[in-house]
Amino acid sequence: MNNFDNTDVEKIFIKGENQINGSVTISGAKNAALPLMALSLIINKGFRLSNIPNLADTRLMAKLLADLGTTIDWQNDTINFNGGPQKDEASYDLVRHMRASILVLGPLLVSKGTAKVPLPGGCAIGTRPIDLHILVMEKLGAIVTFDSGFIHASLKSDGLRGGVINFPKISVGATESAIMTAVLAKGETKILNAAQEPEIVDLGMCLIKAGANIKGLGTNTITINGVKKLTSVNYSVVPDRIEAGSFAIASSITKGDVEILNVRPGDLNSFLNVLKATGSNVQIHKNSFRVSSSKRPVPHNITTEAHPGFPTDLQAQFMALMSIADGNTIIKETIFENRFMHVPELIRMGAKIVITKQEAIVNGVKKLKASRVMASDLRASMCMILGALAASGTSEIDGIFHLDRGYENLVDKLSNLGANIRRSF
Ligand code: EPZ
């Protein structure tokens, strides 16, 4: 029961086989907005963030920051933050709903000198450990202990000081923790094997605009020289490349034609190259791209990888497309240990998929059949939507509170593109 939004009884109904045609404007990126919002804990006055998507996750982060004592003035897609945290302990009732809450650990430690953050829960796609976030805190001079489900971090007498953080594996969130914690530490910090996602570059660019000294964003080695303080800053969140990729697949899977506006195509190079290889037409412009298709997709094997490889957050959506391809596709998931929860639901729609360890072998069928299906996590819920858009008949999708975590105004956007879609109890 997701009692945060109390939307777990709502369903989405889709009558499939409508072509998805027209243009759609992409919202700000959830996975950039969340760390950027956490910066309000260390940029204590005059911090304005715009292009923030109105999602369950961004609303939750706003509640978490307000509970810590930050003043939040949220008008439309813009938040004005004022005043830093008044306390050093994050609320368990809020943290337990969202893994990304771990992103307040570093900024809270920087701001208060101590931080108490509940251990975030796992989720459907995996155990989601946080050991690399703890590594960051210890490498930058913190003492970290665990007590009754809480992480307790505090600083030694000489405070936060720079160090070398050599990640044994690539982690988006831990790289973000390292950046947010090192920018005000004394001396130089080197982050090796850093994640290179566009959302991390967005976080770093905002910090540089606020006076931080960061080099190497978007590469696997980031060098930070600590500064004394950060100045006030206005910043706009980068467009959501995963939402953009999801709409691109909506066009391909329904043999439609969609212009995807307010996006940075360069953030999706590997995905768009794969989409072209499946037979979709992709026209790329400066701040938009157009995807159309007139035939059944051609199979194309993928392996999910850290950026700039094929994004794990588009794996489930791509599997929906390959489930109607003219042949077999191998989809390998290397980032999360359990990111195939959408497979049994696609099979209910008539897909033919076999899983062996981290690989799904998709034997394409001509047509999916409408069915009642259950969404298990955010991207799996989009997979169900995409399957239903292509399926013959009317599908019923439960568990759509997952969808509200990461897709802003999805039903309206799809309906404006010609989908026969409604949401009701
Ligand atoms: C971010 O999660 C995104 N979330 C995820 O998007 C995305 O799938 C993921 O990066 C990979 O791109 C946000 O940005 C809010 P990781 P994050 O740390 O930071 C392991 C979505 O659908 N790991 O890069 O949690 C971890 O278990 C969400 O929008 C550790 O072992 O991902 C995973 O196997 C889902 N120890 C791998 O690293 C740690 O301390 C990559 O995780 C941290 C992570």
Coordinates of C-alpha atoms and ligand atoms in Angstrom, one line a residue:
M1 CA 0.0 0.0 0.0
N2 CA 1.5 3.3 -1.1
N3 CA -0.1 5.6 1.5
F4 CA 2.0 8.5 0.4
D5 CA -0.3 9.4 -2.5
N6 CA -3.2 7.0 -1.8
T7 CA -3.5 6.3 -5.6
D8 CA -3.0 2.6 -5.4
V9 CA -6.6 1.9 -6.3
E10 CA -6.5 3.9 -9.5
K11 CA -6.1 2.1 -12.8
I12 CA -5.3 3.1 -16.4
F13 CA -7.4 1.8 -19.2
I14 CA -6.0 1.8 -22.8
K15 CA -7.7 0.7 -25.9
G16 CA -4.8 -0.2 -28.1
E17 CA -3.8 0.1 -31.8
N18 CA -4.3 3.8 -32.1
Q19 CA -1.3 5.5 -33.8
I20 CA 0.6 7.9 -31.5
N21 CA 1.0 11.0 -33.6
G22 CA 1.8 14.7 -33.0
S23 CA 4.2 16.5 -30.7
V24 CA 5.0 16.3 -27.0
T25 CA 7.0 18.6 -24.7
I26 CA 9.2 16.8 -22.3
S27 CA 9.3 17.8 -18.6
G28 CA 12.3 18.4 -16.4
A29 CA 14.3 15.2 -15.4
K30 CA 13.3 13.6 -12.2
N31 CA 16.8 12.2 -11.7
A32 CA 18.3 15.6 -12.1
A33 CA 15.7 17.5 -10.0
L34 CA 16.1 15.2 -6.9
P35 CA 19.8 15.8 -6.3
L36 CA 19.5 19.5 -7.4
M37 CA 16.7 19.9 -4.7
A38 CA 19.1 18.4 -2.1
L39 CA 21.5 21.3 -2.9
S40 CA 19.1 23.6 -1.0
L41 CA 20.7 22.1 2.2
I42 CA 24.1 23.7 1.3
I43 CA 23.0 26.7 -0.9
N44 CA 21.2 28.4 2.0
K45 CA 19.7 31.5 0.4
G46 CA 18.6 32.7 -3.0
F47 CA 18.4 29.2 -4.6
R48 CA 15.8 29.0 -7.4
L49 CA 15.2 25.9 -9.4
S50 CA 13.0 25.9 -12.5
N51 CA 11.7 23.2 -14.9
I52 CA 11.0 21.0 -11.9
P53 CA 8.5 18.2 -12.8
N54 CA 5.5 17.8 -10.5
L55 CA 5.9 14.2 -9.5
A56 CA 5.3 12.0 -6.4
D57 CA 9.1 11.8 -6.0
T58 CA 9.8 15.6 -6.3
R59 CA 6.9 16.3 -4.0
L60 CA 8.3 13.8 -1.5
M61 CA 11.8 15.4 -1.7
A62 CA 10.2 18.8 -1.1
K63 CA 8.4 17.5 2.0
L64 CA 11.7 15.9 3.2
L65 CA 13.6 19.2 2.8
A66 CA 10.8 21.2 4.4
D67 CA 10.8 18.8 7.4
L68 CA 14.5 19.5 7.8
G69 CA 13.7 23.2 8.0
T70 CA 14.3 24.5 4.5
T71 CA 11.7 27.0 3.3
I72 CA 10.1 25.9 0.1
D73 CA 8.0 28.2 -2.2
W74 CA 6.8 26.0 -5.1
Q75 CA 4.9 27.9 -7.9
N76 CA 4.2 26.0 -11.1
D77 CA 7.6 24.4 -12.2
T78 CA 9.7 26.7 -10.0
I79 CA 10.9 26.3 -6.4
N80 CA 12.5 29.1 -4.4
F81 CA 14.4 27.7 -1.5
N82 CA 15.4 29.7 1.5
G83 CA 17.2 29.0 4.8
G84 CA 19.2 25.9 5.4
P85 CA 18.3 22.9 7.5
Q86 CA 17.3 23.5 11.2
K87 CA 17.9 19.9 12.2
D88 CA 20.2 17.1 11.3
E89 CA 17.8 14.1 11.3
A90 CA 15.7 13.1 8.2
S91 CA 12.2 11.8 8.8
Y92 CA 11.9 8.0 8.6
D93 CA 8.2 8.4 7.5
L94 CA 9.3 10.2 4.5
V95 CA 12.7 8.6 3.7
R96 CA 11.1 5.1 3.6
H97 CA 9.1 6.0 0.5
M98 CA 12.0 6.9 -1.7
R99 CA 15.5 5.5 -2.2
A100 CA 16.8 8.8 -3.5
S101 CA 16.4 10.3 0.0
I102 CA 20.0 9.0 0.6
L103 CA 21.0 12.1 -1.4
V104 CA 20.4 14.3 1.6
L105 CA 23.1 12.5 3.7
G106 CA 26.1 14.4 2.3
P107 CA 24.6 17.9 2.1
L108 CA 23.1 17.5 5.7
L109 CA 26.6 16.5 6.9
V110 CA 28.2 19.5 5.2
S111 CA 25.6 21.9 6.6
K112 CA 25.2 20.6 10.1
G113 CA 28.4 18.7 10.8
T114 CA 26.3 15.7 11.7
A115 CA 23.6 13.8 9.8
K116 CA 21.1 11.1 10.8
V117 CA 19.4 9.5 7.8
P118 CA 17.3 6.3 8.0
L119 CA 18.6 3.5 5.8
P120 CA 16.5 3.7 2.7
G121 CA 14.5 0.5 1.8
G122 CA 15.2 -1.6 -1.3
C123 CA 12.7 -1.7 -4.0
A124 CA 11.3 -4.1 -6.7
I125 CA 14.4 -3.8 -8.9
G126 CA 17.0 -4.7 -6.3
T127 CA 18.4 -4.4 -2.8
R128 CA 19.8 -1.0 -3.7
P129 CA 22.7 -0.9 -1.2
I130 CA 24.2 2.4 -0.1
D131 CA 27.8 1.2 0.8
L132 CA 29.3 3.5 -1.8
H133 CA 27.6 6.6 -0.3
I134 CA 29.1 5.6 3.1
L135 CA 32.5 5.2 1.4
V136 CA 32.2 8.8 0.2
M137 CA 31.5 10.2 3.7
E138 CA 34.4 8.3 5.2
K139 CA 36.9 9.3 2.5
L140 CA 36.0 12.9 3.1
G141 CA 36.6 12.8 6.8
A142 CA 33.3 11.6 8.4
I143 CA 32.8 8.9 11.1
V144 CA 29.8 6.8 10.1
T145 CA 28.0 4.4 12.4
F146 CA 24.7 2.5 12.1
D147 CA 22.1 2.4 14.9
S148 CA 18.5 1.0 14.9
G149 CA 18.0 1.5 11.1
F150 CA 19.7 4.9 11.0
I151 CA 23.0 6.1 9.4
H152 CA 24.8 8.4 11.8
A153 CA 27.5 10.5 10.2
S154 CA 29.6 13.1 12.0
L155 CA 32.8 15.0 11.3
K156 CA 36.2 14.6 13.0
S157 CA 37.8 17.7 14.6
D158 CA 39.4 18.8 11.3
G159 CA 36.0 18.8 9.5
L160 CA 35.5 17.8 5.8
R161 CA 38.6 17.5 3.9
G162 CA 39.3 16.4 0.3
G163 CA 40.4 12.9 -0.6
V164 CA 40.6 10.3 -3.4
I165 CA 37.3 8.4 -3.9
N166 CA 38.0 5.4 -6.2
F167 CA 34.6 3.7 -6.8
P168 CA 34.8 -0.1 -7.2
K169 CA 31.7 0.2 -9.3
I170 CA 30.0 3.0 -11.1
S171 CA 27.2 4.6 -9.1
V172 CA 25.1 7.6 -10.2
G173 CA 23.8 8.4 -6.7
A174 CA 27.2 7.9 -4.9
T175 CA 28.9 10.1 -7.5
E176 CA 26.3 12.8 -6.7
S177 CA 26.9 12.3 -3.0
A178 CA 30.6 12.7 -3.6
I179 CA 30.2 15.9 -5.6
M180 CA 27.7 17.5 -3.1
T181 CA 29.9 16.7 -0.1
A182 CA 33.3 17.6 -1.6
V183 CA 32.5 21.1 -3.0
L184 CA 32.8 22.6 0.5
A185 CA 35.5 20.3 1.8
K186 CA 39.0 21.7 2.5
G187 CA 41.4 20.8 -0.4
E188 CA 41.2 18.7 -3.5
T189 CA 38.9 15.7 -4.1
K190 CA 39.4 13.2 -6.9
I191 CA 36.5 11.0 -7.9
L192 CA 37.7 8.0 -10.0
N193 CA 35.4 5.7 -11.9
A194 CA 32.7 8.4 -11.6
A195 CA 29.3 8.0 -13.3
Q196 CA 28.9 10.2 -16.4
E197 CA 25.1 10.6 -16.6
P198 CA 23.7 13.9 -17.9
E199 CA 21.9 14.4 -14.6
I200 CA 25.3 14.4 -12.8
V201 CA 26.6 17.0 -15.3
D202 CA 23.5 19.1 -14.5
L203 CA 24.1 18.9 -10.8
G204 CA 27.8 19.9 -11.3
M205 CA 26.9 22.8 -13.6
C206 CA 24.5 24.2 -11.1
L207 CA 27.2 24.0 -8.4
I208 CA 29.8 25.7 -10.7
K209 CA 27.2 28.5 -11.3
A210 CA 27.0 28.8 -7.5
G211 CA 30.8 29.2 -7.2
A212 CA 32.0 25.6 -6.9
N213 CA 35.3 24.5 -8.5
I214 CA 34.6 21.2 -10.4
K215 CA 36.4 19.8 -13.4
G216 CA 35.8 16.6 -15.4
L217 CA 32.0 16.5 -15.3
G218 CA 30.7 13.9 -17.8
T219 CA 34.0 11.9 -17.7
N220 CA 35.0 9.1 -15.4
T221 CA 37.4 11.4 -13.4
I222 CA 36.0 14.4 -11.6
T223 CA 38.4 16.8 -9.7
I224 CA 36.9 19.2 -7.1
N225 CA 38.7 21.9 -5.2
G226 CA 36.7 22.9 -2.1
V227 CA 35.5 26.5 -1.8
K228 CA 34.5 28.4 1.4
K229 CA 30.9 28.9 0.5
L230 CA 28.4 28.8 -2.3
T231 CA 26.5 31.9 -3.7
S232 CA 22.8 32.2 -4.5
V233 CA 21.9 30.7 -7.9
N234 CA 19.0 30.4 -10.4
Y235 CA 19.1 27.1 -12.4
S236 CA 16.8 25.2 -14.8
V237 CA 16.6 21.4 -14.6
V238 CA 17.7 19.4 -17.7
P239 CA 14.9 17.8 -19.8
D240 CA 14.1 14.1 -18.9
R241 CA 15.9 11.9 -21.4
I242 CA 14.1 8.8 -20.1
E243 CA 10.7 10.4 -20.6
A244 CA 11.8 11.4 -24.1
G245 CA 12.9 7.8 -24.8
S246 CA 9.6 6.4 -23.5
F247 CA 7.6 8.6 -26.0
A248 CA 10.0 7.7 -28.8
I249 CA 9.1 4.0 -28.2
A250 CA 5.4 4.9 -28.0
S251 CA 5.7 6.2 -31.6
S252 CA 7.7 3.2 -32.9
I253 CA 5.4 0.6 -31.2
T254 CA 2.2 2.1 -32.7
K255 CA 3.8 2.9 -36.2
G256 CA 3.2 6.5 -35.4
D257 CA 5.0 9.8 -35.9
V258 CA 6.0 12.0 -32.9
E259 CA 8.0 15.2 -32.6
I260 CA 9.6 15.1 -29.1
L261 CA 10.3 18.7 -28.0
N262 CA 12.4 20.4 -25.3
V263 CA 15.0 17.6 -25.1
R264 CA 18.8 17.2 -25.6
P265 CA 19.1 14.4 -28.3
G266 CA 22.9 14.1 -27.4
D267 CA 21.8 12.7 -24.0
L268 CA 20.3 9.7 -25.8
N269 CA 22.8 8.8 -28.5
S270 CA 23.1 5.1 -27.8
F271 CA 19.3 4.7 -27.4
L272 CA 18.5 6.6 -30.6
N273 CA 21.1 4.5 -32.5
V274 CA 19.5 1.3 -31.3
L275 CA 16.0 2.7 -32.2
K276 CA 17.2 3.4 -35.7
A277 CA 18.7 -0.2 -35.9
T278 CA 15.2 -1.5 -35.2
G279 CA 13.9 0.2 -38.3
S280 CA 12.4 3.5 -36.9
N281 CA 13.1 6.7 -38.7
V282 CA 14.8 9.2 -36.3
Q283 CA 15.4 12.8 -37.4
I284 CA 17.5 14.8 -34.9
H285 CA 17.3 18.5 -34.4
K286 CA 19.0 20.9 -31.9
N287 CA 16.4 20.7 -29.1
S288 CA 14.1 18.0 -30.4
F289 CA 13.9 14.8 -32.4
R290 CA 11.3 13.1 -34.5
V291 CA 10.5 9.4 -34.4
S292 CA 8.3 7.6 -36.9
S293 CA 7.8 4.0 -38.1
S294 CA 5.7 2.3 -40.7
K295 CA 6.7 -1.3 -40.2
R296 CA 7.1 -4.0 -37.6
P297 CA 10.3 -3.5 -35.6
V298 CA 13.5 -5.4 -36.5
P299 CA 15.1 -7.3 -33.5
H300 CA 18.2 -5.6 -32.0
N301 CA 20.2 -7.0 -29.0
I302 CA 21.0 -4.6 -26.2
T303 CA 23.1 -4.6 -23.0
T304 CA 22.3 -1.9 -20.4
E305 CA 25.4 0.0 -19.3
A306 CA 26.3 3.2 -17.4
H307 CA 26.2 6.3 -19.5
P308 CA 26.9 6.7 -22.4
G309 CA 25.8 3.1 -22.9
F310 CA 22.2 2.0 -23.3
P311 CA 20.3 3.3 -20.2
T312 CA 18.9 0.7 -17.8
D313 CA 15.9 3.1 -17.3
L314 CA 14.8 2.4 -20.9
Q315 CA 15.3 -1.4 -20.8
A316 CA 11.7 -2.3 -19.8
Q317 CA 10.3 0.1 -22.4
F318 CA 12.6 -1.3 -25.1
M319 CA 11.5 -4.8 -24.2
A320 CA 7.9 -3.8 -25.0
L321 CA 9.0 -2.8 -28.5
M322 CA 11.0 -6.0 -29.0
S323 CA 8.1 -8.1 -27.9
I324 CA 6.5 -7.4 -31.3
A325 CA 9.7 -7.5 -33.3
D326 CA 10.1 -9.8 -36.4
G327 CA 12.5 -12.2 -34.7
N328 CA 14.4 -12.8 -31.5
T329 CA 16.2 -10.2 -29.3
I330 CA 18.5 -10.7 -26.4
I331 CA 18.2 -8.0 -23.7
K332 CA 21.0 -8.1 -21.0
E333 CA 20.5 -6.1 -17.8
T334 CA 23.9 -5.4 -16.1
I335 CA 23.0 -2.6 -13.7
F336 CA 20.3 -4.0 -11.4
E337 CA 19.9 -7.6 -10.2
N338 CA 16.1 -7.8 -10.6
R339 CA 15.0 -5.5 -13.3
F340 CA 12.8 -8.0 -15.2
M341 CA 9.6 -7.6 -13.1
H342 CA 7.8 -6.4 -16.3
V343 CA 8.4 -9.8 -18.0
P344 CA 5.6 -11.8 -16.4
E345 CA 3.2 -9.0 -17.2
L346 CA 4.3 -8.7 -20.8
I347 CA 3.8 -12.5 -21.1
R348 CA 0.2 -11.9 -19.9
M349 CA -0.2 -9.7 -23.0
G350 CA 1.0 -12.6 -25.2
A351 CA 4.7 -11.8 -25.4
K352 CA 7.1 -14.8 -25.6
I353 CA 10.0 -14.1 -23.2
V354 CA 12.4 -16.4 -21.4
I355 CA 14.8 -15.2 -18.7
T356 CA 18.1 -16.8 -17.9
K357 CA 20.0 -15.0 -15.1
Q358 CA 20.6 -11.4 -16.3
E359 CA 19.3 -12.0 -19.9
A360 CA 15.8 -12.0 -21.4
I361 CA 15.4 -13.7 -24.7
V362 CA 12.4 -12.1 -26.5
N363 CA 10.8 -14.1 -29.3
G364 CA 8.8 -11.4 -31.1
V365 CA 5.1 -12.0 -31.8
K366 CA 3.0 -10.3 -34.4
K367 CA 0.5 -8.7 -32.0
L368 CA 0.1 -8.4 -28.3
K369 CA -3.3 -9.0 -26.7
A370 CA -4.9 -6.6 -24.3
S371 CA -4.9 -7.9 -20.7
R372 CA -5.2 -6.8 -17.1
V373 CA -1.7 -6.2 -15.8
M374 CA 0.1 -5.0 -12.7
A375 CA 2.9 -2.4 -12.7
S376 CA 5.7 -3.3 -10.3
D377 CA 8.0 -0.3 -10.5
L378 CA 8.3 3.0 -12.3
R379 CA 9.8 2.0 -15.6
A380 CA 7.9 -1.4 -15.7
S381 CA 4.7 0.7 -15.5
M382 CA 5.7 2.5 -18.6
C383 CA 6.4 -0.9 -20.3
M384 CA 2.8 -1.9 -19.5
I385 CA 1.5 1.3 -21.1
L386 CA 3.6 0.8 -24.2
G387 CA 2.5 -2.8 -24.6
A388 CA -1.2 -1.7 -24.1
L389 CA -0.8 1.0 -26.7
A390 CA 0.1 -1.7 -29.3
A391 CA -2.2 -4.5 -28.1
S392 CA -5.5 -5.3 -29.7
G393 CA -8.4 -4.7 -27.2
T394 CA -8.6 -2.7 -24.0
S395 CA -5.9 -3.3 -21.3
E396 CA -6.3 -2.4 -17.6
I397 CA -3.2 -1.4 -15.7
D398 CA -3.1 -1.6 -11.9
G399 CA -0.4 -0.2 -9.5
I400 CA -0.2 3.1 -11.4
F401 CA 1.1 5.0 -8.3
H402 CA 4.5 3.8 -9.6
L403 CA 3.9 5.8 -12.8
D404 CA 3.1 9.0 -10.8
R405 CA 6.7 8.8 -9.4
G406 CA 8.3 9.6 -12.7
Y407 CA 6.0 10.7 -15.5
E408 CA 4.3 14.2 -15.3
N409 CA 0.8 14.4 -16.9
L410 CA 1.4 11.2 -18.8
V411 CA -2.3 10.4 -19.5
D412 CA -2.9 13.9 -20.9
K413 CA 0.3 13.8 -23.0
L414 CA -0.6 10.4 -24.5
S415 CA -4.2 11.4 -25.0
N416 CA -3.1 14.5 -26.9
L417 CA -1.0 12.2 -29.1
G418 CA -4.1 10.2 -30.1
A419 CA -4.0 7.4 -27.5
N420 CA -7.4 6.0 -26.3
I421 CA -6.4 6.2 -22.6
R422 CA -8.2 7.0 -19.3
R423 CA -7.5 6.9 -15.7
S424 CA -10.2 5.9 -13.1
F425 CA -10.9 4.0 -10.0
Ligands
EPZ1 C1 20.0 6.2 -10.2 O1 19.8 5.3 -9.2 C2 18.6 6.6 -10.8 N1 17.8 7.2 -9.8 C3 18.0 5.3 -11.3 O2 16.7 5.6 -11.9 C4 18.9 4.6 -12.3 O3 18.3 3.4 -12.8 C5 20.3 4.4 -11.8 O4 20.8 5.6 -11.2 C6 21.3 3.8 -12.8 O5 21.3 4.7 -13.9 C7 18.0 8.5 -9.5 O6 18.8 9.1 -10.1 C8 17.1 9.1 -8.4 P1 23.3 3.5 -8.9 P2 21.0 5.0 -8.1 O7 23.9 3.9 -7.6 O8 21.9 6.2 -8.0 C9 24.7 -0.5 -7.0 C10 14.4 5.4 -12.3 O9 13.8 4.5 -12.8 N2 25.1 0.3 -5.8 O10 23.9 4.0 -10.2 O11 20.4 4.4 -6.9 C11 23.2 -0.6 -7.2 O12 22.6 -1.6 -6.4 C12 15.5 5.1 -11.3 O13 14.3 6.7 -12.5 C13 25.8 -0.3 -4.8 O14 26.2 -1.5 -4.9 O15 21.7 3.9 -9.0 C14 23.1 -0.9 -8.7 O16 23.3 -2.3 -8.9 C15 15.6 3.6 -11.0 N3 26.2 0.5 -3.7 C16 24.3 -0.1 -9.3 O17 25.2 0.1 -8.2 C17 25.8 1.8 -3.6 O18 26.1 2.4 -2.6 C18 24.0 1.2 -9.9 O19 23.2 1.9 -9.0 C19 25.0 2.3 -4.6 C20 24.7 1.6 -5.7

